[in-house]
PDB file of C-alpha atoms in Angstrom:
ATOM      1  CA  MET A   1      -0.018  -0.072   0.324  1.00  0.00           C
ATOM      2  CA  ASP A   2       1.291   3.233  -1.070  1.00  0.00           C
ATOM      3  CA  ASN A   3       0.856   5.907   1.819  1.00  0.00           C
ATOM      4  CA  GLY A   4       2.909   8.358  -0.696  1.00  0.00           C
ATOM      5  CA  PRO A   5       6.890  10.026   0.001  1.00  0.00           C
ATOM      6  CA  VAL A   6       7.348  10.078   3.027  1.00  0.00           C
ATOM      7  CA  SER A   7       8.969  13.512   3.645  1.00  0.00           C
ATOM      8  CA  THR A   8      12.670  13.737   5.178  1.00  0.00           C
ATOM      9  CA  ASP A   9      12.688  17.674   6.321  1.00  0.00           C
ATOM     10  CA  HIS A  10      12.797  17.398   9.889  1.00  0.00           C
ATOM     11  CA  GLN A  11      10.448  19.678  11.300  1.00  0.00           C
ATOM     12  CA  PRO A  12      12.361  21.816  14.819  1.00  0.00           C
ATOM     13  CA  GLN A  13      10.386  21.230  18.293  1.00  0.00           C
ATOM     14  CA  PRO A  14      10.419  23.042  20.335  1.00  0.00           C
ATOM     15  CA  GLU A  15      12.988  21.445  22.306  1.00  0.00           C
ATOM     16  CA  ASP A  16      15.426  21.708  20.423  1.00  0.00           C
ATOM     17  CA  GLU A  17      15.706  25.447  20.195  1.00  0.00           C
ATOM     18  CA  GLN A  18      17.870  27.435  22.306  1.00  0.00           C
ATOM     19  CA  GLU A  19      16.890  30.190  23.506  1.00  0.00           C
ATOM     20  CA  PRO A  20      19.524  32.817  22.854  1.00  0.00           C
ATOM     21  CA  ALA A  21      21.566  33.840  25.905  1.00  0.00           C
ATOM     22  CA  GLU A  22      20.730  37.309  27.305  1.00  0.00           C
ATOM     23  CA  SER A  23      22.889  39.916  26.649  1.00  0.00           C
ATOM     24  CA  GLY A  24      22.085  41.438  30.338  1.00  0.00           C
ATOM     25  CA  ALA A  25      22.819  38.058  32.043  1.00  0.00           C
ATOM     26  CA  GLU A  26      24.451  39.306  35.377  1.00  0.00           C
ATOM     27  CA  GLN A  27      27.963  37.791  36.256  1.00  0.00           C
ATOM     28  CA  PRO A  28      29.016  35.822  39.182  1.00  0.00           C
ATOM     29  CA  LEU A  29      30.354  37.346  41.938  1.00  0.00           C
ATOM     30  CA  PRO A  30      34.137  37.246  42.296  1.00  0.00           C
ATOM     31  CA  PRO A  31      34.854  36.060  45.872  1.00  0.00           C
ATOM     32  CA  ARG A  32      34.861  37.477  48.836  1.00  0.00           C
ATOM     33  CA  ARG A  33      38.264  39.053  50.031  1.00  0.00           C
ATOM     34  CA  ILE A  34      38.059  39.836  53.403  1.00  0.00           C
ATOM     35  CA  GLY A  35      40.944  37.332  53.857  1.00  0.00           C
ATOM     36  CA  VAL A  36      43.715  39.706  52.095  1.00  0.00           C
ATOM     37  CA  VAL A  37      42.607  42.410  54.036  1.00  0.00           C
ATOM     38  CA  ALA A  38      43.230  40.148  57.220  1.00  0.00           C
ATOM     39  CA  ALA A  39      46.072  38.889  56.122  1.00  0.00           C
ATOM     40  CA  ILE A  40      47.969  42.434  54.971  1.00  0.00           C
ATOM     41  CA  ALA A  41      47.199  44.257  58.314  1.00  0.00           C
ATOM     42  CA  PRO A  42      48.532  42.464  60.578  1.00  0.00           C
ATOM     43  CA  LEU A  43      51.581  42.078  58.656  1.00  0.00           C
ATOM     44  CA  VAL A  44      51.528  45.759  58.592  1.00  0.00           C
ATOM     45  CA  PHE A  45      51.361  46.152  62.135  1.00  0.00           C
ATOM     46  CA  VAL A  46      53.493  43.958  63.532  1.00  0.00           C
ATOM     47  CA  LEU A  47      55.910  45.429  61.426  1.00  0.00           C
ATOM     48  CA  ASP A  48      55.584  48.750  62.448  1.00  0.00           C
ATOM     49  CA  LEU A  49      55.422  48.289  65.745  1.00  0.00           C
ATOM     50  CA  VAL A  50      59.179  45.646  65.780  1.00  0.00           C
ATOM     51  CA  THR A  51      61.139  48.409  63.538  1.00  0.00           C
ATOM     52  CA  LYS A  52      59.234  51.299  66.228  1.00  0.00           C
ATOM     53  CA  VAL A  53      60.813  48.923  69.297  1.00  0.00           C
ATOM     54  CA  LEU A  54      64.296  48.644  67.272  1.00  0.00           C
ATOM     55  CA  ALA A  55      64.313  52.236  66.763  1.00  0.00           C
ATOM     56  CA  THR A  56      63.644  53.597  70.211  1.00  0.00           C
ATOM     57  CA  VAL A  57      66.067  51.456  71.795  1.00  0.00           C
ATOM     58  CA  ASN A  58      68.881  52.075  68.867  1.00  0.00           C
ATOM     59  CA  LEU A  59      68.449  55.153  68.713  1.00  0.00           C
ATOM     60  CA  GLU A  60      67.111  57.271  71.145  1.00  0.00           C
ATOM     61  CA  GLY A  61      69.540  60.351  71.972  1.00  0.00           C
ATOM     62  CA  SER A  62      71.536  59.371  69.868  1.00  0.00           C
ATOM     63  CA  ALA A  63      72.655  61.331  66.107  1.00  0.00           C
ATOM     64  CA  PRO A  64      70.916  60.882  63.147  1.00  0.00           C
ATOM     65  CA  VAL A  65      72.789  57.288  61.574  1.00  0.00           C
ATOM     66  CA  ARG A  66      73.287  57.977  57.709  1.00  0.00           C
ATOM     67  CA  ILE A  67      72.354  55.050  55.442  1.00  0.00           C
ATOM     68  CA  LEU A  68      72.266  54.640  51.861  1.00  0.00           C
ATOM     69  CA  GLY A  69      74.982  56.712  51.209  1.00  0.00           C
ATOM     70  CA  GLY A  70      72.551  59.808  52.354  1.00  0.00           C
ATOM     71  CA  ALA A  71      69.835  59.022  50.816  1.00  0.00           C
ATOM     72  CA  VAL A  72      68.187  57.986  54.304  1.00  0.00           C
ATOM     73  CA  TYR A  73      68.429  59.026  57.855  1.00  0.00           C
ATOM     74  CA  LEU A  74      67.529  57.381  61.078  1.00  0.00           C
ATOM     75  CA  GLN A  75      66.531  59.418  63.850  1.00  0.00           C
ATOM     76  CA  LEU A  76      63.828  59.383  66.679  1.00  0.00           C
ATOM     77  CA  VAL A  77      61.216  61.757  66.770  1.00  0.00           C
ATOM     78  CA  ARG A  78      58.118  61.813  68.663  1.00  0.00           C
ATOM     79  CA  ASN A  79      55.349  63.093  66.956  1.00  0.00           C
ATOM     80  CA  PRO A  80      52.639  64.328  68.032  1.00  0.00           C
ATOM     81  CA  GLY A  81      50.726  65.196  64.859  1.00  0.00           C
ATOM     82  CA  ALA A  82      49.384  62.812  62.205  1.00  0.00           C
ATOM     83  CA  ALA A  83      51.546  60.734  59.476  1.00  0.00           C
ATOM     84  CA  PHE A  84      54.412  62.557  58.270  1.00  0.00           C
ATOM     85  CA  SER A  85      53.948  65.402  61.245  1.00  0.00           C
ATOM     86  CA  MET A  86      51.452  67.009  60.023  1.00  0.00           C
ATOM     87  CA  ALA A  87      48.327  68.454  62.549  1.00  0.00           C
ATOM     88  CA  THR A  88      50.779  68.894  65.617  1.00  0.00           C
ATOM     89  CA  GLY A  89      48.706  69.941  68.670  1.00  0.00           C
ATOM     90  CA  MET A  90      45.896  67.857  67.459  1.00  0.00           C
ATOM     91  CA  THR A  91      46.709  64.494  69.188  1.00  0.00           C
ATOM     92  CA  TRP A  92      43.312  62.991  70.527  1.00  0.00           C
ATOM     93  CA  VAL A  93      41.360  64.384  67.848  1.00  0.00           C
ATOM     94  CA  LEU A  94      43.765  62.207  65.135  1.00  0.00           C
ATOM     95  CA  ALA A  95      43.283  59.132  67.445  1.00  0.00           C
ATOM     96  CA  LEU A  96      39.760  59.215  67.604  1.00  0.00           C
ATOM     97  CA  VAL A  97      40.014  59.590  63.924  1.00  0.00           C
ATOM     98  CA  ALA A  98      41.903  57.020  63.527  1.00  0.00           C
ATOM     99  CA  ILE A  99      39.198  54.649  65.555  1.00  0.00           C
ATOM    100  CA  GLY A 100      36.601  55.478  63.024  1.00  0.00           C
ATOM    101  CA  VAL A 101      38.713  54.888  59.856  1.00  0.00           C
ATOM    102  CA  VAL A 102      39.581  51.542  61.518  1.00  0.00           C
ATOM    103  CA  VAL A 103      35.837  51.081  62.033  1.00  0.00           C
ATOM    104  CA  ALA A 104      34.959  51.392  58.632  1.00  0.00           C
ATOM    105  CA  ILE A 105      37.356  49.670  57.212  1.00  0.00           C
ATOM    106  CA  ILE A 106      36.378  46.471  59.281  1.00  0.00           C
ATOM    107  CA  TRP A 107      33.012  47.258  57.891  1.00  0.00           C
ATOM    108  CA  LEU A 108      33.136  47.551  54.624  1.00  0.00           C
ATOM    109  CA  ALA A 109      35.739  44.743  54.456  1.00  0.00           C
ATOM    110  CA  ARG A 110      33.112  42.126  54.397  1.00  0.00           C
ATOM    111  CA  ARG A 111      31.563  43.186  50.869  1.00  0.00           C
ATOM    112  CA  LEU A 112      34.959  43.652  50.120  1.00  0.00           C
ATOM    113  CA  ARG A 113      35.243  41.027  45.916  1.00  0.00           C
ATOM    114  CA  SER A 114      38.153  44.053  44.792  1.00  0.00           C
ATOM    115  CA  VAL A 115      42.181  41.869  45.455  1.00  0.00           C
ATOM    116  CA  GLY A 116      43.161  45.420  44.365  1.00  0.00           C
ATOM    117  CA  TRP A 117      41.140  47.471  47.230  1.00  0.00           C
ATOM    118  CA  ALA A 118      41.330  44.979  49.787  1.00  0.00           C
ATOM    119  CA  ILE A 119      45.033  45.377  49.304  1.00  0.00           C
ATOM    120  CA  GLY A 120      45.227  48.722  49.805  1.00  0.00           C
ATOM    121  CA  LEU A 121      42.549  48.774  52.822  1.00  0.00           C
ATOM    122  CA  GLY A 122      44.742  46.434  54.564  1.00  0.00           C
ATOM    123  CA  LEU A 123      47.997  48.858  54.216  1.00  0.00           C
ATOM    124  CA  VAL A 124      45.334  51.829  55.196  1.00  0.00           C
ATOM    125  CA  LEU A 125      44.449  49.282  58.476  1.00  0.00           C
ATOM    126  CA  GLY A 126      47.559  47.985  59.287  1.00  0.00           C
ATOM    127  CA  GLY A 127      49.073  51.426  59.386  1.00  0.00           C
ATOM    128  CA  ALA A 128      46.141  53.150  61.124  1.00  0.00           C
ATOM    129  CA  LEU A 129      46.077  50.859  64.399  1.00  0.00           C
ATOM    130  CA  GLY A 130      50.198  50.930  64.672  1.00  0.00           C
ATOM    131  CA  ASN A 131      49.863  54.691  64.930  1.00  0.00           C
ATOM    132  CA  LEU A 132      46.673  54.345  67.151  1.00  0.00           C
ATOM    133  CA  ALA A 133      48.814  51.765  69.533  1.00  0.00           C
ATOM    134  CA  ASP A 134      50.748  54.854  70.394  1.00  0.00           C
ATOM    135  CA  ARG A 135      48.010  57.171  70.442  1.00  0.00           C
ATOM    136  CA  ILE A 136      46.825  55.147  73.500  1.00  0.00           C
ATOM    137  CA  PHE A 137      49.661  53.478  74.602  1.00  0.00           C
ATOM    138  CA  ARG A 138      52.476  55.582  74.684  1.00  0.00           C
ATOM    139  CA  ALA A 139      53.131  58.995  76.594  1.00  0.00           C
ATOM    140  CA  PRO A 140      51.881  61.318  77.643  1.00  0.00           C
ATOM    141  CA  GLY A 141      49.000  59.326  77.873  1.00  0.00           C
ATOM    142  CA  PRO A 142      46.067  57.490  76.812  1.00  0.00           C
ATOM    143  CA  LEU A 143      44.671  59.533  73.310  1.00  0.00           C
ATOM    144  CA  GLN A 144      47.588  61.506  73.468  1.00  0.00           C
ATOM    145  CA  GLY A 145      50.275  59.426  72.873  1.00  0.00           C
ATOM    146  CA  HIS A 146      53.404  60.559  70.554  1.00  0.00           C
ATOM    147  CA  VAL A 147      53.920  58.178  67.533  1.00  0.00           C
ATOM    148  CA  VAL A 148      57.388  57.289  67.139  1.00  0.00           C
ATOM    149  CA  ASP A 149      59.153  58.062  63.426  1.00  0.00           C
ATOM    150  CA  PHE A 150      62.462  57.420  62.544  1.00  0.00           C
ATOM    151  CA  VAL A 151      62.891  57.835  58.957  1.00  0.00           C
ATOM    152  CA  SER A 152      64.259  61.049  57.424  1.00  0.00           C
ATOM    153  CA  VAL A 153      64.856  61.082  53.533  1.00  0.00           C
ATOM    154  CA  PHE A 154      67.713  63.306  52.210  1.00  0.00           C
ATOM    155  CA  ALA A 155      68.512  65.324  55.017  1.00  0.00           C
ATOM    156  CA  PRO A 156      68.457  64.757  59.022  1.00  0.00           C
ATOM    157  CA  ASN A 157      65.874  67.083  60.973  1.00  0.00           C
ATOM    158  CA  GLY A 158      63.165  66.358  58.558  1.00  0.00           C
ATOM    159  CA  ASP A 159      64.758  68.957  56.724  1.00  0.00           C
ATOM    160  CA  PHE A 160      63.896  67.961  53.258  1.00  0.00           C
ATOM    161  CA  PHE A 161      60.448  65.296  54.004  1.00  0.00           C
ATOM    162  CA  PRO A 162      58.917  65.305  57.486  1.00  0.00           C
ATOM    163  CA  VAL A 163      60.245  62.261  59.907  1.00  0.00           C
ATOM    164  CA  PHE A 164      57.690  59.141  59.056  1.00  0.00           C
ATOM    165  CA  ASN A 165      57.455  55.413  60.397  1.00  0.00           C
ATOM    166  CA  VAL A 166      56.689  52.173  58.648  1.00  0.00           C
ATOM    167  CA  ALA A 167      52.548  53.197  59.016  1.00  0.00           C
ATOM    168  CA  ASP A 168      52.534  56.763  57.534  1.00  0.00           C
ATOM    169  CA  SER A 169      54.025  54.626  54.280  1.00  0.00           C
ATOM    170  CA  ALA A 170      51.702  51.887  54.285  1.00  0.00           C
ATOM    171  CA  ILE A 171      48.897  54.489  54.524  1.00  0.00           C
ATOM    172  CA  SER A 172      49.915  56.412  52.277  1.00  0.00           C
ATOM    173  CA  ILE A 173      51.144  53.474  49.622  1.00  0.00           C
ATOM    174  CA  GLY A 174      46.762  52.194  50.322  1.00  0.00           C
ATOM    175  CA  ALA A 175      45.732  55.427  49.474  1.00  0.00           C
ATOM    176  CA  VAL A 176      47.708  56.056  46.657  1.00  0.00           C
ATOM    177  CA  LEU A 177      46.235  52.283  44.882  1.00  0.00           C
ATOM    178  CA  ILE A 178      42.570  52.835  46.254  1.00  0.00           C
ATOM    179  CA  VAL A 179      43.009  56.313  44.941  1.00  0.00           C
ATOM    180  CA  LEU A 180      43.911  55.056  41.494  1.00  0.00           C
ATOM    181  CA  LEU A 181      41.145  51.691  41.155  1.00  0.00           C
ATOM    182  CA  SER A 182      38.666  54.802  41.580  1.00  0.00           C
ATOM    183  CA  LEU A 183      39.896  56.313  39.123  1.00  0.00           C
ATOM    184  CA  PHE A 184      40.126  53.646  36.137  1.00  0.00           C
ATOM    185  CA  GLY A 185      36.573  52.521  37.757  1.00  0.00           C
ATOM    186  CA  LYS A 186      37.349  49.667  39.609  1.00  0.00           C
ATOM    187  CA  ASP A 187      34.758  49.810  42.747  1.00  0.00           C
ATOM    188  CA  TYR A 188      35.542  47.766  46.296  1.00  0.00           C
ATOM    189  CA  ASP A 189      32.731  45.452  45.094  1.00  0.00           C
ATOM    190  CA  GLY A 190      34.373  44.305  42.383  1.00  0.00           C
ATOM    191  CA  SER A 191      32.821  45.434  39.865  1.00  0.00           C
ATOM    192  CA  SER A 192      33.470  48.289  37.583  1.00  0.00           C
ATOM    193  CA  PRO A 193      30.651  51.002  36.742  1.00  0.00           C
ATOM    194  CA  ARG A 194      32.090  52.750  33.105  1.00  0.00           C
ATOM    195  CA  LYS A 195      31.622  49.065  32.344  1.00  0.00           C
ATOM    196  CA  ALA A 196      28.138  47.996  33.446  1.00  0.00           C
ATOM    197  CA  GLY A 197      27.200  51.548  31.804  1.00  0.00           C
ATOM    198  CA  THR A 198      28.234  50.856  27.902  1.00  0.00           C
ATOM    199  CA  SER A 199      26.680  47.253  28.630  1.00  0.00           C
ATOM    200  CA  ARG A 200      23.376  48.747  29.633  1.00  0.00           C
ATOM    201  CA  ALA A 201      23.993  51.278  26.514  1.00  0.00           C
ATOM    202  CA  SER A 202      24.594  48.450  24.373  1.00  0.00           C
ATOM    203  CA  ALA A 203      21.647  46.578  25.237  1.00  0.00           C
ATOM    204  CA  GLU A 204      19.338  50.060  24.778  1.00  0.00           C
ATOM    205  CA  ARG A 205      20.431  50.183  21.649  1.00  0.00           C
ATOM    206  CA  ASP A 206      19.545  46.399  20.506  1.00  0.00           C
ATOM    207  CA  GLU A 207      16.152  46.698  21.940  1.00  0.00           C
ATOM    208  CA  SER A 208      15.815  50.126  19.824  1.00  0.00           C
TER     209      SER A 208
END
């Protein structure tokens, strides 16, 4: 019995059709980076503490020590001001500001997903804790303690550049890193506002 020609064409079934990937689909979030902060901040704090102890033991009452051909001088200075000997006479205010900075960084660290931001905040946190420890535990008293500085660049007595310590250096490097990341559009949560804005604009063009 002739049933007529048999069609060999395969009719696509609904399940055979693949849905196009949505251009606006959310990408998985990068992992949290709080561990980076937890590793860097204590390292900076310990390094700052050890160098300050060595400075007070070996440089107290001595003349500036010239090293690296005069590029660096080691000289003990007790600083009542902020980083690089600024804002002297406002010790207790600076101590309170440091406490606020530490609390803010610890709060923000829970949401960190950017390695760069985590490194920067870890440096700032470790440096802030290092100088805050001086303000709390050193003379003349709690929240009024003088910070130990001991590195002078190119000239003793801070004649060329203010005398500083490891904590000051960490705070400065971390702050510069955070500013650069912000300028390049990298947020602390790992997102990039510029890229997100470009993706949204492209999606709107495709819909129009």
